[in-house]
PDB file of C-alpha atoms and ligand atoms in Angstrom:
ATOM      1  CA  UNK Y  42      13.616 -16.200  14.256  1.00  0.00           C
ATOM      2  CA  UNK Y  43      12.668 -19.377  12.421  1.00  0.00           C
ATOM      3  CA  UNK Y  44      10.650 -18.706   9.243  1.00  0.00           C
ATOM      4  CA  UNK Y  45       7.762 -20.985   8.366  1.00  0.00           C
ATOM      5  CA  UNK Y  46       6.809 -22.086   4.866  1.00  0.00           C
ATOM      6  CA  UNK Y  47       3.128 -21.381   4.205  1.00  0.00           C
ATOM      7  CA  UNK Y  48       1.294 -22.730   1.192  1.00  0.00           C
ATOM      8  CA  UNK Y  49      -1.180 -19.944   0.389  1.00  0.00           C
ATOM      9  CA  UNK Y  50      -3.202 -19.282  -2.765  1.00  0.00           C
ATOM     10  CA  UNK Y  51      -4.429 -15.793  -3.563  1.00  0.00           C
ATOM     11  CA  UNK Y  52      -6.318 -16.287  -6.861  1.00  0.00           C
ATOM     12  CA  UNK Y  53      -6.022 -12.652  -7.856  1.00  0.00           C
ATOM     13  CA  UNK Y  54      -8.926 -11.130  -9.773  1.00  0.00           C
ATOM     14  CA  UNK Y  55      -7.206 -10.360 -13.090  1.00  0.00           C
ATOM     15  CA  UNK Y  56      -9.790  -7.754 -14.055  1.00  0.00           C
ATOM     16  CA  UNK Y  57      -8.542  -5.542 -11.207  1.00  0.00           C
ATOM     17  CA  UNK Y  58      -4.931  -5.654 -12.411  1.00  0.00           C
ATOM     18  CA  UNK Y  59      -4.710  -2.009 -13.455  1.00  0.00           C
ATOM     19  CA  UNK Y  60      -6.504  -0.425 -10.532  1.00  0.00           C
ATOM     20  CA  UNK Y  61      -6.280  -2.794  -7.592  1.00  0.00           C
ATOM     21  CA  UNK Y  62      -4.441  -0.159  -5.535  1.00  0.00           C
ATOM     22  CA  UNK Y  63      -6.755   2.638  -4.388  1.00  0.00           C
ATOM     23  CA  UNK Y  64      -4.109   5.202  -5.414  1.00  0.00           C
ATOM     24  CA  UNK Y  65      -4.897   4.320  -9.051  1.00  0.00           C
ATOM     25  CA  UNK Y  66      -3.305   2.755 -12.131  1.00  0.00           C
ATOM     26  CA  UNK Y  67       0.140   4.375 -11.952  1.00  0.00           C
ATOM     27  CA  UNK Y  68       0.694   3.028  -8.441  1.00  0.00           C
ATOM     28  CA  UNK Y  69      -0.948  -0.348  -9.207  1.00  0.00           C
ATOM     29  CA  UNK Y  70       1.252  -0.771 -12.265  1.00  0.00           C
ATOM     30  CA  UNK Y  71       4.333   0.122 -10.203  1.00  0.00           C
ATOM     31  CA  UNK Y  72       3.659  -2.822  -7.888  1.00  0.00           C
ATOM     32  CA  UNK Y  73       2.835  -4.977 -10.931  1.00  0.00           C
ATOM     33  CA  UNK Y  74       6.213  -4.070 -12.427  1.00  0.00           C
ATOM     34  CA  UNK Y  75       7.961  -5.218  -9.238  1.00  0.00           C
ATOM     35  CA  UNK Y  76       6.068  -8.503  -9.420  1.00  0.00           C
ATOM     36  CA  UNK Y  77       7.663  -9.251 -12.805  1.00  0.00           C
ATOM     37  CA  UNK Y  78      11.077  -9.601 -11.164  1.00  0.00           C
ATOM     38  CA  UNK Y  79      10.125 -11.866  -8.277  1.00  0.00           C
ATOM     39  CA  UNK Y  80       9.936 -15.383  -9.759  1.00  0.00           C
ATOM     40  CA  UNK Y  81      13.348 -15.278 -11.440  1.00  0.00           C
ATOM     41  CA  UNK Y  82      14.927 -13.259  -8.612  1.00  0.00           C
ATOM     42  CA  UNK Y  83      13.671 -15.638  -5.952  1.00  0.00           C
ATOM     43  CA  UNK Y  84      14.879 -18.631  -7.964  1.00  0.00           C
ATOM     44  CA  UNK Y  85      18.316 -17.002  -8.020  1.00  0.00           C
ATOM     45  CA  UNK Y  86      18.225 -16.421  -4.232  1.00  0.00           C
ATOM     46  CA  UNK Y  87      17.273 -20.051  -3.623  1.00  0.00           C
ATOM     47  CA  UNK Y  88      20.115 -21.378  -5.789  1.00  0.00           C
ATOM     48  CA  UNK Y  89      22.737 -19.061  -4.333  1.00  0.00           C
ATOM     49  CA  UNK Y  90      21.868 -20.001  -0.737  1.00  0.00           C
ATOM     50  CA  UNK Y  91      21.389 -23.699  -1.518  1.00  0.00           C
ATOM     51  CA  UNK Y  92      24.926 -23.838  -2.923  1.00  0.00           C
ATOM     52  CA  UNK Y  93      26.307 -23.140   0.553  1.00  0.00           C
ATOM     53  CA  UNK Y  94      23.788 -25.130   2.569  1.00  0.00           C
ATOM     54  CA  UNK Y  95      26.149 -28.036   3.335  1.00  0.00           C
ATOM     55  CA  UNK Y  96      28.790 -25.680   4.667  1.00  0.00           C
ATOM     56  CA  UNK Y  97      26.564 -24.259   7.392  1.00  0.00           C
ATOM     57  CA  UNK Y  98      27.596 -25.660  10.742  1.00  0.00           C
ATOM     58  CA  UNK Y  99      24.758 -24.246  12.837  1.00  0.00           C
ATOM     59  CA  UNK Y 100      21.770 -26.670  12.688  1.00  0.00           C
ATOM     60  CA  UNK Y 101      19.306 -23.888  13.465  1.00  0.00           C
ATOM     61  CA  UNK Y 102      20.553 -21.826  10.538  1.00  0.00           C
ATOM     62  CA  UNK Y 103      20.313 -24.927   8.340  1.00  0.00           C
ATOM     63  CA  UNK Y 104      16.686 -25.239   9.348  1.00  0.00           C
ATOM     64  CA  UNK Y 105      16.120 -21.557   8.627  1.00  0.00           C
ATOM     65  CA  UNK Y 106      17.662 -22.013   5.178  1.00  0.00           C
ATOM     66  CA  UNK Y 107      15.222 -24.824   4.392  1.00  0.00           C
ATOM     67  CA  UNK Y 108      12.320 -22.594   5.446  1.00  0.00           C
ATOM     68  CA  UNK Y 109      13.770 -19.659   3.463  1.00  0.00           C
ATOM     69  CA  UNK Y 110      13.891 -21.808   0.333  1.00  0.00           C
ATOM     70  CA  UNK Y 111      10.320 -22.982   0.950  1.00  0.00           C
ATOM     71  CA  UNK Y 112       9.043 -19.429   1.432  1.00  0.00           C
ATOM     72  CA  UNK Y 113      10.749 -18.051  -1.667  1.00  0.00           C
ATOM     73  CA  UNK Y 114       9.434 -20.983  -3.719  1.00  0.00           C
ATOM     74  CA  UNK Y 115       5.861 -20.161  -2.615  1.00  0.00           C
ATOM     75  CA  UNK Y 116       6.374 -16.473  -3.412  1.00  0.00           C
ATOM     76  CA  UNK Y 117       7.689 -17.421  -6.824  1.00  0.00           C
ATOM     77  CA  UNK Y 118       4.666 -19.610  -7.523  1.00  0.00           C
ATOM     78  CA  UNK Y 119       2.166 -16.907  -6.563  1.00  0.00           C
ATOM     79  CA  UNK Y 120       4.033 -14.213  -8.511  1.00  0.00           C
ATOM     80  CA  UNK Y 121       4.117 -16.458 -11.597  1.00  0.00           C
ATOM     81  CA  UNK Y 122       0.311 -16.507 -11.464  1.00  0.00           C
ATOM     82  CA  UNK Y 123       0.300 -12.767 -10.823  1.00  0.00           C
ATOM     83  CA  UNK Y 124       2.505 -12.172 -13.851  1.00  0.00           C
ATOM     84  CA  UNK Y 125       0.386 -14.433 -16.049  1.00  0.00           C
ATOM     85  CA  UNK Y 126      -2.642 -12.335 -15.124  1.00  0.00           C
ATOM     86  CA  UNK Y 127      -0.626  -9.192 -15.848  1.00  0.00           C
ATOM     87  CA  UNK Y 128       0.265 -10.583 -19.283  1.00  0.00           C
ATOM     88  CA  UNK Y 129      -3.377 -11.551 -19.864  1.00  0.00           C
ATOM     89  CA  UNK Y 130      -4.313  -7.909 -19.186  1.00  0.00           C
ATOM     90  CA  UNK Y 131      -2.292  -6.992 -22.274  1.00  0.00           C
ATOM     91  CA  UNK Y 132       1.051  -6.079 -20.685  1.00  0.00           C
ATOM     92  CA  UNK Y 133       4.386  -7.371 -22.065  1.00  0.00           C
ATOM     93  CA  UNK Y 134       5.190  -9.025 -18.732  1.00  0.00           C
ATOM     94  CA  UNK Y 135       6.628 -12.207 -20.223  1.00  0.00           C
ATOM     95  CA  UNK Y 136       9.146 -10.443 -22.471  1.00  0.00           C
ATOM     96  CA  UNK Y 137      10.239  -8.334 -19.493  1.00  0.00           C
ATOM     97  CA  UNK Y 138      10.543 -11.407 -17.320  1.00  0.00           C
ATOM     98  CA  UNK Y 139      12.698 -13.089 -19.960  1.00  0.00           C
ATOM     99  CA  UNK Y 140      15.108 -10.162 -19.912  1.00  0.00           C
ATOM    100  CA  UNK Y 141      15.431 -10.478 -16.133  1.00  0.00           C
ATOM    101  CA  UNK Y 142      16.016 -14.230 -16.452  1.00  0.00           C
ATOM    102  CA  UNK Y 143      18.744 -13.673 -19.057  1.00  0.00           C
ATOM    103  CA  UNK Y 144      20.548 -11.184 -16.815  1.00  0.00           C
ATOM    104  CA  UNK Y 145      20.454 -13.518 -13.832  1.00  0.00           C
ATOM    105  CA  UNK Y 146      21.630 -16.439 -15.971  1.00  0.00           C
ATOM    106  CA  UNK Y 147      24.551 -14.342 -17.092  1.00  0.00           C
ATOM    107  CA  UNK Y 148      25.294 -13.469 -13.456  1.00  0.00           C
ATOM    108  CA  UNK Y 149      25.278 -17.169 -12.563  1.00  0.00           C
ATOM    109  CA  UNK Y 150      27.636 -17.951 -15.411  1.00  0.00           C
ATOM    110  CA  UNK Y 151      30.270 -15.278 -14.900  1.00  0.00           C
ATOM    111  CA  UNK Y 152      30.192 -14.465 -11.172  1.00  0.00           C
ATOM    112  CA  UNK Y 153      31.777 -16.489  -8.367  1.00  0.00           C
ATOM    113  CA  UNK Y 154      29.319 -18.067  -5.908  1.00  0.00           C
ATOM    114  CA  UNK Y 155      30.386 -15.604  -3.219  1.00  0.00           C
ATOM    115  CA  UNK Y 156      29.218 -12.725  -5.422  1.00  0.00           C
ATOM    116  CA  UNK Y 157      25.968 -14.502  -6.172  1.00  0.00           C
ATOM    117  CA  UNK Y 158      25.341 -14.751  -2.442  1.00  0.00           C
ATOM    118  CA  UNK Y 159      26.305 -11.083  -2.034  1.00  0.00           C
ATOM    119  CA  UNK Y 160      23.722 -10.208  -4.709  1.00  0.00           C
ATOM    120  CA  UNK Y 161      21.135 -12.244  -2.845  1.00  0.00           C
ATOM    121  CA  UNK Y 162      21.695 -10.519   0.500  1.00  0.00           C
ATOM    122  CA  UNK Y 163      21.728  -7.098  -1.170  1.00  0.00           C
ATOM    123  CA  UNK Y 164      18.395  -7.767  -2.879  1.00  0.00           C
ATOM    124  CA  UNK Y 165      17.040  -9.303   0.313  1.00  0.00           C
ATOM    125  CA  UNK Y 166      17.908  -6.042   2.064  1.00  0.00           C
ATOM    126  CA  UNK Y 167      16.050  -4.173  -0.639  1.00  0.00           C
ATOM    127  CA  UNK Y 168      12.968  -6.362  -0.307  1.00  0.00           C
ATOM    128  CA  UNK Y 169      13.170  -6.212   3.497  1.00  0.00           C
ATOM    129  CA  UNK Y 170      13.099  -2.411   3.605  1.00  0.00           C
ATOM    130  CA  UNK Y 171      10.282  -2.246   1.033  1.00  0.00           C
ATOM    131  CA  UNK Y 172       8.430  -4.848   3.092  1.00  0.00           C
ATOM    132  CA  UNK Y 173       8.990  -2.829   6.252  1.00  0.00           C
ATOM    133  CA  UNK Y 174       7.448   0.342   4.853  1.00  0.00           C
ATOM    134  CA  UNK Y 175       4.507  -1.641   3.466  1.00  0.00           C
ATOM    135  CA  UNK Y 176       3.828  -3.056   6.936  1.00  0.00           C
ATOM    136  CA  UNK Y 177       4.623   0.147   8.813  1.00  0.00           C
ATOM    137  CA  UNK Y 178       2.415   2.423   6.701  1.00  0.00           C
ATOM    138  CA  UNK Y 179      -1.105   0.983   6.282  1.00  0.00           C
ATOM    139  CA  UNK Y 180      -2.016   3.840   3.938  1.00  0.00           C
ATOM    140  CA  UNK Y 181       0.058   2.210   1.177  1.00  0.00           C
ATOM    141  CA  UNK Y 182      -2.512  -0.563   0.775  1.00  0.00           C
ATOM    142  CA  UNK Y 183      -5.557   1.185   2.210  1.00  0.00           C
ATOM    143  CA  UNK Y 184      -8.710   0.534   0.192  1.00  0.00           C
ATOM    144  CA  UNK Y 185      -6.895  -1.893  -2.098  1.00  0.00           C
ATOM    145  CA  UNK Y 186      -8.604  -4.931  -3.617  1.00  0.00           C
ATOM    146  CA  UNK Y 187      -8.387  -7.449  -0.723  1.00  0.00           C
ATOM    147  CA  UNK Y 188      -6.660 -10.314  -2.558  1.00  0.00           C
ATOM    148  CA  UNK Y 189      -3.956  -8.112  -4.020  1.00  0.00           C
ATOM    149  CA  UNK Y 190      -3.488  -6.431  -0.640  1.00  0.00           C
ATOM    150  CA  UNK Y 191      -3.251  -9.819   1.105  1.00  0.00           C
ATOM    151  CA  UNK Y 192      -0.674 -11.130  -1.372  1.00  0.00           C
ATOM    152  CA  UNK Y 193       1.565  -8.096  -0.937  1.00  0.00           C
ATOM    153  CA  UNK Y 194       1.142  -8.179   2.854  1.00  0.00           C
ATOM    154  CA  UNK Y 195       1.926 -11.893   3.026  1.00  0.00           C
ATOM    155  CA  UNK Y 196       5.014 -11.411   0.882  1.00  0.00           C
ATOM    156  CA  UNK Y 197       6.129  -8.454   2.996  1.00  0.00           C
ATOM    157  CA  UNK Y 198       5.591 -10.417   6.223  1.00  0.00           C
ATOM    158  CA  UNK Y 199       7.545 -13.454   5.070  1.00  0.00           C
ATOM    159  CA  UNK Y 200      10.328 -11.263   3.681  1.00  0.00           C
ATOM    160  CA  UNK Y 201      10.514  -9.768   7.168  1.00  0.00           C
ATOM    161  CA  UNK Y 202      10.438 -13.172   8.818  1.00  0.00           C
ATOM    162  CA  UNK Y 203      13.394 -14.459   6.751  1.00  0.00           C
ATOM    163  CA  UNK Y 204      15.256 -11.195   6.188  1.00  0.00           C
ATOM    164  CA  UNK Y 205      18.404 -12.296   8.028  1.00  0.00           C
ATOM    165  CA  UNK Y 206      18.649 -15.894   6.785  1.00  0.00           C
ATOM    166  CA  UNK Y 207      20.740 -15.331   3.654  1.00  0.00           C
ATOM    167  CA  UNK Y 208      22.690 -12.641   5.526  1.00  0.00           C
ATOM    168  CA  UNK Y 209      23.566 -15.071   8.331  1.00  0.00           C
ATOM    169  CA  UNK Y 210      24.653 -17.638   5.744  1.00  0.00           C
ATOM    170  CA  UNK Y 211      26.866 -14.997   4.132  1.00  0.00           C
ATOM    171  CA  UNK Y 212      28.463 -14.150   7.466  1.00  0.00           C
ATOM    172  CA  UNK Y 213      29.113 -17.826   8.210  1.00  0.00           C
ATOM    173  CA  UNK Y 214      30.545 -18.850   4.859  1.00  0.00           C
ATOM    174  CA  UNK Y 215      32.046 -15.629   3.448  1.00  0.00           C
ATOM    175  CA  UNK Y 216      32.848 -13.960   6.746  1.00  0.00           C
ATOM    176  CA  UNK Y 217      32.566 -10.598   8.456  1.00  0.00           C
ATOM    177  CA  UNK Y 218      35.932  -9.081   7.534  1.00  0.00           C
ATOM    178  CA  UNK Y 219      36.831  -6.234   5.214  1.00  0.00           C
ATOM    179  CA  UNK Y 220      36.698  -8.382   2.065  1.00  0.00           C
ATOM    180  CA  UNK Y 221      33.197  -9.644   2.878  1.00  0.00           C
ATOM    181  CA  UNK Y 222      32.085  -6.096   3.639  1.00  0.00           C
ATOM    182  CA  UNK Y 223      33.398  -4.648   0.366  1.00  0.00           C
ATOM    183  CA  UNK Y 224      31.818  -7.479  -1.606  1.00  0.00           C
ATOM    184  CA  UNK Y 225      28.346  -6.988  -0.133  1.00  0.00           C
ATOM    185  CA  UNK Y 226      28.496  -3.172  -0.235  1.00  0.00           C
ATOM    186  CA  UNK Y 227      29.555  -3.137  -3.882  1.00  0.00           C
ATOM    187  CA  UNK Y 228      26.806  -5.619  -4.684  1.00  0.00           C
ATOM    188  CA  UNK Y 229      24.127  -3.322  -3.263  1.00  0.00           C
ATOM    189  CA  UNK Y 230      25.565  -0.259  -4.999  1.00  0.00           C
ATOM    190  CA  UNK Y 231      25.677  -2.030  -8.373  1.00  0.00           C
ATOM    191  CA  UNK Y 232      22.249  -3.606  -7.948  1.00  0.00           C
ATOM    192  CA  UNK Y 233      20.639  -0.323  -7.021  1.00  0.00           C
ATOM    193  CA  UNK Y 234      21.665   1.033 -10.426  1.00  0.00           C
ATOM    194  CA  UNK Y 235      20.675  -2.147 -12.292  1.00  0.00           C
ATOM    195  CA  UNK Y 236      17.379  -2.485 -10.448  1.00  0.00           C
ATOM    196  CA  UNK Y 237      16.139   1.043 -11.205  1.00  0.00           C
ATOM    197  CA  UNK Y 238      17.422   0.961 -14.767  1.00  0.00           C
ATOM    198  CA  UNK Y 239      15.093  -1.999 -15.325  1.00  0.00           C
ATOM    199  CA  UNK Y 240      12.125  -1.033 -13.144  1.00  0.00           C
ATOM    200  CA  UNK Y 241      11.768   2.558 -14.405  1.00  0.00           C
ATOM    201  CA  UNK Y 242      11.628   1.780 -18.156  1.00  0.00           C
ATOM    202  CA  UNK Y 243       9.484  -1.332 -17.600  1.00  0.00           C
ATOM    203  CA  UNK Y 244       7.040   0.706 -15.549  1.00  0.00           C
ATOM    204  CA  UNK Y 245       6.975   3.421 -18.225  1.00  0.00           C
ATOM    205  CA  UNK Y 246       6.275   0.855 -20.938  1.00  0.00           C
ATOM    206  CA  UNK Y 247       3.470  -0.722 -18.924  1.00  0.00           C
ATOM    207  CA  UNK Y 248       1.859   2.620 -18.079  1.00  0.00           C
ATOM    208  CA  UNK Y 249       2.136   3.638 -21.748  1.00  0.00           C
ATOM    209  CA  UNK Y 250       0.518   0.358 -22.869  1.00  0.00           C
ATOM    210  CA  UNK Y 251      -2.202   1.018 -20.284  1.00  0.00           C
ATOM    211  CA  UNK Y 252      -2.865   4.435 -21.842  1.00  0.00           C
ATOM    212  CA  UNK Y 253      -1.569   6.506 -18.922  1.00  0.00           C
ATOM    213  CA  UNK Y 254       1.666   7.917 -20.311  1.00  0.00           C
ATOM    214  CA  UNK Y 255       0.352  11.466 -20.669  1.00  0.00           C
ATOM    215  CA  UNK Y 256      -1.924  11.335 -17.657  1.00  0.00           C
ATOM    216  CA  UNK Y 257      -0.146  13.969 -15.556  1.00  0.00           C
ATOM    217  CA  UNK Y 258      -2.542  13.576 -12.674  1.00  0.00           C
ATOM    218  CA  UNK Y 259      -1.723   9.863 -12.570  1.00  0.00           C
ATOM    219  CA  UNK Y 260       2.012  10.571 -12.486  1.00  0.00           C
ATOM    220  CA  UNK Y 261       1.516  13.149  -9.762  1.00  0.00           C
ATOM    221  CA  UNK Y 262      -0.310  10.524  -7.698  1.00  0.00           C
ATOM    222  CA  UNK Y 263       2.707   8.220  -8.055  1.00  0.00           C
ATOM    223  CA  UNK Y 264       5.181  10.972  -7.122  1.00  0.00           C
ATOM    224  CA  UNK Y 265       3.103  11.864  -4.075  1.00  0.00           C
ATOM    225  CA  UNK Y 266       2.792   8.198  -3.071  1.00  0.00           C
ATOM    226  CA  UNK Y 267       6.547   7.629  -3.195  1.00  0.00           C
ATOM    227  CA  UNK Y 268       8.067  10.957  -2.250  1.00  0.00           C
ATOM    228  CA  UNK Y 269       5.543  13.007  -0.259  1.00  0.00           C
ATOM    229  CA  UNK Y 270       2.631  11.329   1.459  1.00  0.00           C
ATOM    230  CA  UNK Y 271       2.827   8.565   2.584  1.00  0.00           C
ATOM    231  CA  UNK Y 272       6.295   8.688   0.947  1.00  0.00           C
ATOM    232  CA  UNK Y 273       7.088   4.993   0.470  1.00  0.00           C
ATOM    233  CA  UNK Y 274      10.490   5.367  -1.204  1.00  0.00           C
ATOM    234  CA  UNK Y 275      11.465   8.523   0.668  1.00  0.00           C
ATOM    235  CA  UNK Y 276      11.048   6.732   3.970  1.00  0.00           C
ATOM    236  CA  UNK Y 277      13.197   3.720   3.098  1.00  0.00           C
ATOM    237  CA  UNK Y 278      16.266   5.838   2.310  1.00  0.00           C
ATOM    238  CA  UNK Y 279      17.813   5.804   5.829  1.00  0.00           C
ATOM    239  CA  UNK Y 280      17.343   2.027   6.147  1.00  0.00           C
ATOM    240  CA  UNK Y 281      18.807   1.574   2.669  1.00  0.00           C
ATOM    241  CA  UNK Y 282      22.030   3.342   3.711  1.00  0.00           C
ATOM    242  CA  UNK Y 283      22.338   1.404   6.978  1.00  0.00           C
ATOM    243  CA  UNK Y 284      23.484  -1.540   4.860  1.00  0.00           C
ATOM    244  CA  UNK Y 285      26.730   0.301   4.100  1.00  0.00           C
ATOM    245  CA  UNK Y 286      27.754   0.313   7.767  1.00  0.00           C
ATOM    246  CA  UNK Y 287      30.403  -2.396   8.341  1.00  0.00           C
ATOM    247  CA  UNK Y 288      28.594  -3.737  11.434  1.00  0.00           C
ATOM    248  CA  UNK Y 289      25.149  -3.903   9.813  1.00  0.00           C
ATOM    249  CA  UNK Y 290      22.786  -6.779  10.557  1.00  0.00           C
ATOM    250  CA  UNK Y 291      19.169  -6.985   9.295  1.00  0.00           C
ATOM    251  CA  UNK Y 292      17.685  -7.432  12.797  1.00  0.00           C
ATOM    252  CA  UNK Y 293      19.128  -4.111  13.917  1.00  0.00           C
ATOM    253  CA  UNK Y 294      15.861  -2.900  12.375  1.00  0.00           C
ATOM    254  CA  UNK Y 295      13.702  -4.867  14.757  1.00  0.00           C
ATOM    255  CA  UNK Y 296      10.239  -4.893  13.204  1.00  0.00           C
ATOM    256  CA  UNK Y 297       9.178  -8.374  14.266  1.00  0.00           C
ATOM    257  CA  UNK Y 298       6.082  -6.943  15.949  1.00  0.00           C
ATOM    258  CA  UNK Y 299       4.377  -6.918  12.522  1.00  0.00           C
ATOM    259  CA  UNK Y 300       4.663 -10.691  12.260  1.00  0.00           C
ATOM    260  CA  UNK Y 301       1.696 -11.113  14.591  1.00  0.00           C
ATOM    261  CA  UNK Y 302      -0.562 -10.431  11.563  1.00  0.00           C
ATOM    262  CA  UNK Y 303       0.714 -13.309   9.511  1.00  0.00           C
ATOM    263  CA  UNK Y 304      -1.537 -16.070  10.828  1.00  0.00           C
ATOM    264  CA  UNK Y 305      -4.707 -14.120  10.034  1.00  0.00           C
ATOM    265  CA  UNK Y 306      -3.703 -13.952   6.363  1.00  0.00           C
ATOM    266  CA  UNK Y 307      -2.587 -17.581   6.385  1.00  0.00           C
ATOM    267  CA  UNK Y 308      -5.980 -18.681   7.718  1.00  0.00           C
ATOM    268  CA  UNK Y 309      -7.860 -16.843   5.004  1.00  0.00           C
ATOM    269  CA  UNK Y 310      -5.740 -17.937   2.073  1.00  0.00           C
ATOM    270  CA  UNK Y 311      -4.441 -21.391   2.981  1.00  0.00           C
ATOM    271  CA  UNK Y 312      -4.324 -23.606  -0.131  1.00  0.00           C
ATOM    272  CA  UNK Y 313      -6.861 -26.422  -0.112  1.00  0.00           C
ATOM    273  CA  UNK Y 314      -5.194 -29.681   0.932  1.00  0.00           C
TER     274      UNK Y 314
HETATM  275 FE1  LIG Z 209      10.090 -13.503  -1.583  1.00  0.00          FE
HETATM  276 FE1  LIG Z 210      13.317 -13.005   0.401  1.00  0.00          FE
END
């Protein structure tokens, strides 16, 4: 699987920021909260993989790494615009983003490069399983504003396309033994705690700023969306735990059939030359 860098522009309609998802503001703002973390997170992924690029013997994997870096850079660029529109809608997106940047900077300063790569593959697993459910369950984006839906679909498709790249790098340069296993498993366990302890309060703050804090119907919609029907988070739980198997590899979840949709999006949103 060789990923391809695609230069797409989505030009999101900022006035739809709070209700672009048909499930309403609480769900829309949940996705918006995730967007806040992408530019700095993807920058971190790029740097952690780039550090090891020269040590990769396999020329095909080297090529995949270049494409991985290109894809994440494009995602970062589009999510920066997304987050600017979120900030323009009155949300404290920039302050939240700065906190994420500070945490990642600290990680870069105090952690060995092997741990930084372990963080990258753990978060890539997280994005890959979220991407999978987004592609598998059309209801999650049904009726959504088309540009927002296309951006999230494109991101999910490219995350799928490159989901094993950083993992393969990790296996080549860190290894597949017990030490490498413990390092990557601990990284996912720690990041799961860190991730939700940032996303949940940020989402609460954004919903509160949007006036929905006491809107019980809105919260119920979000609970139903994630835990009942269609059950986005509920349904990623088994795939999440697969990562803790010593012999795990991302392509054991073979969902490449979704990638057939990618060119249709690319044609519609290709950046003007
Ligand atoms: Fe990405
Ligand atoms: Fe990624």
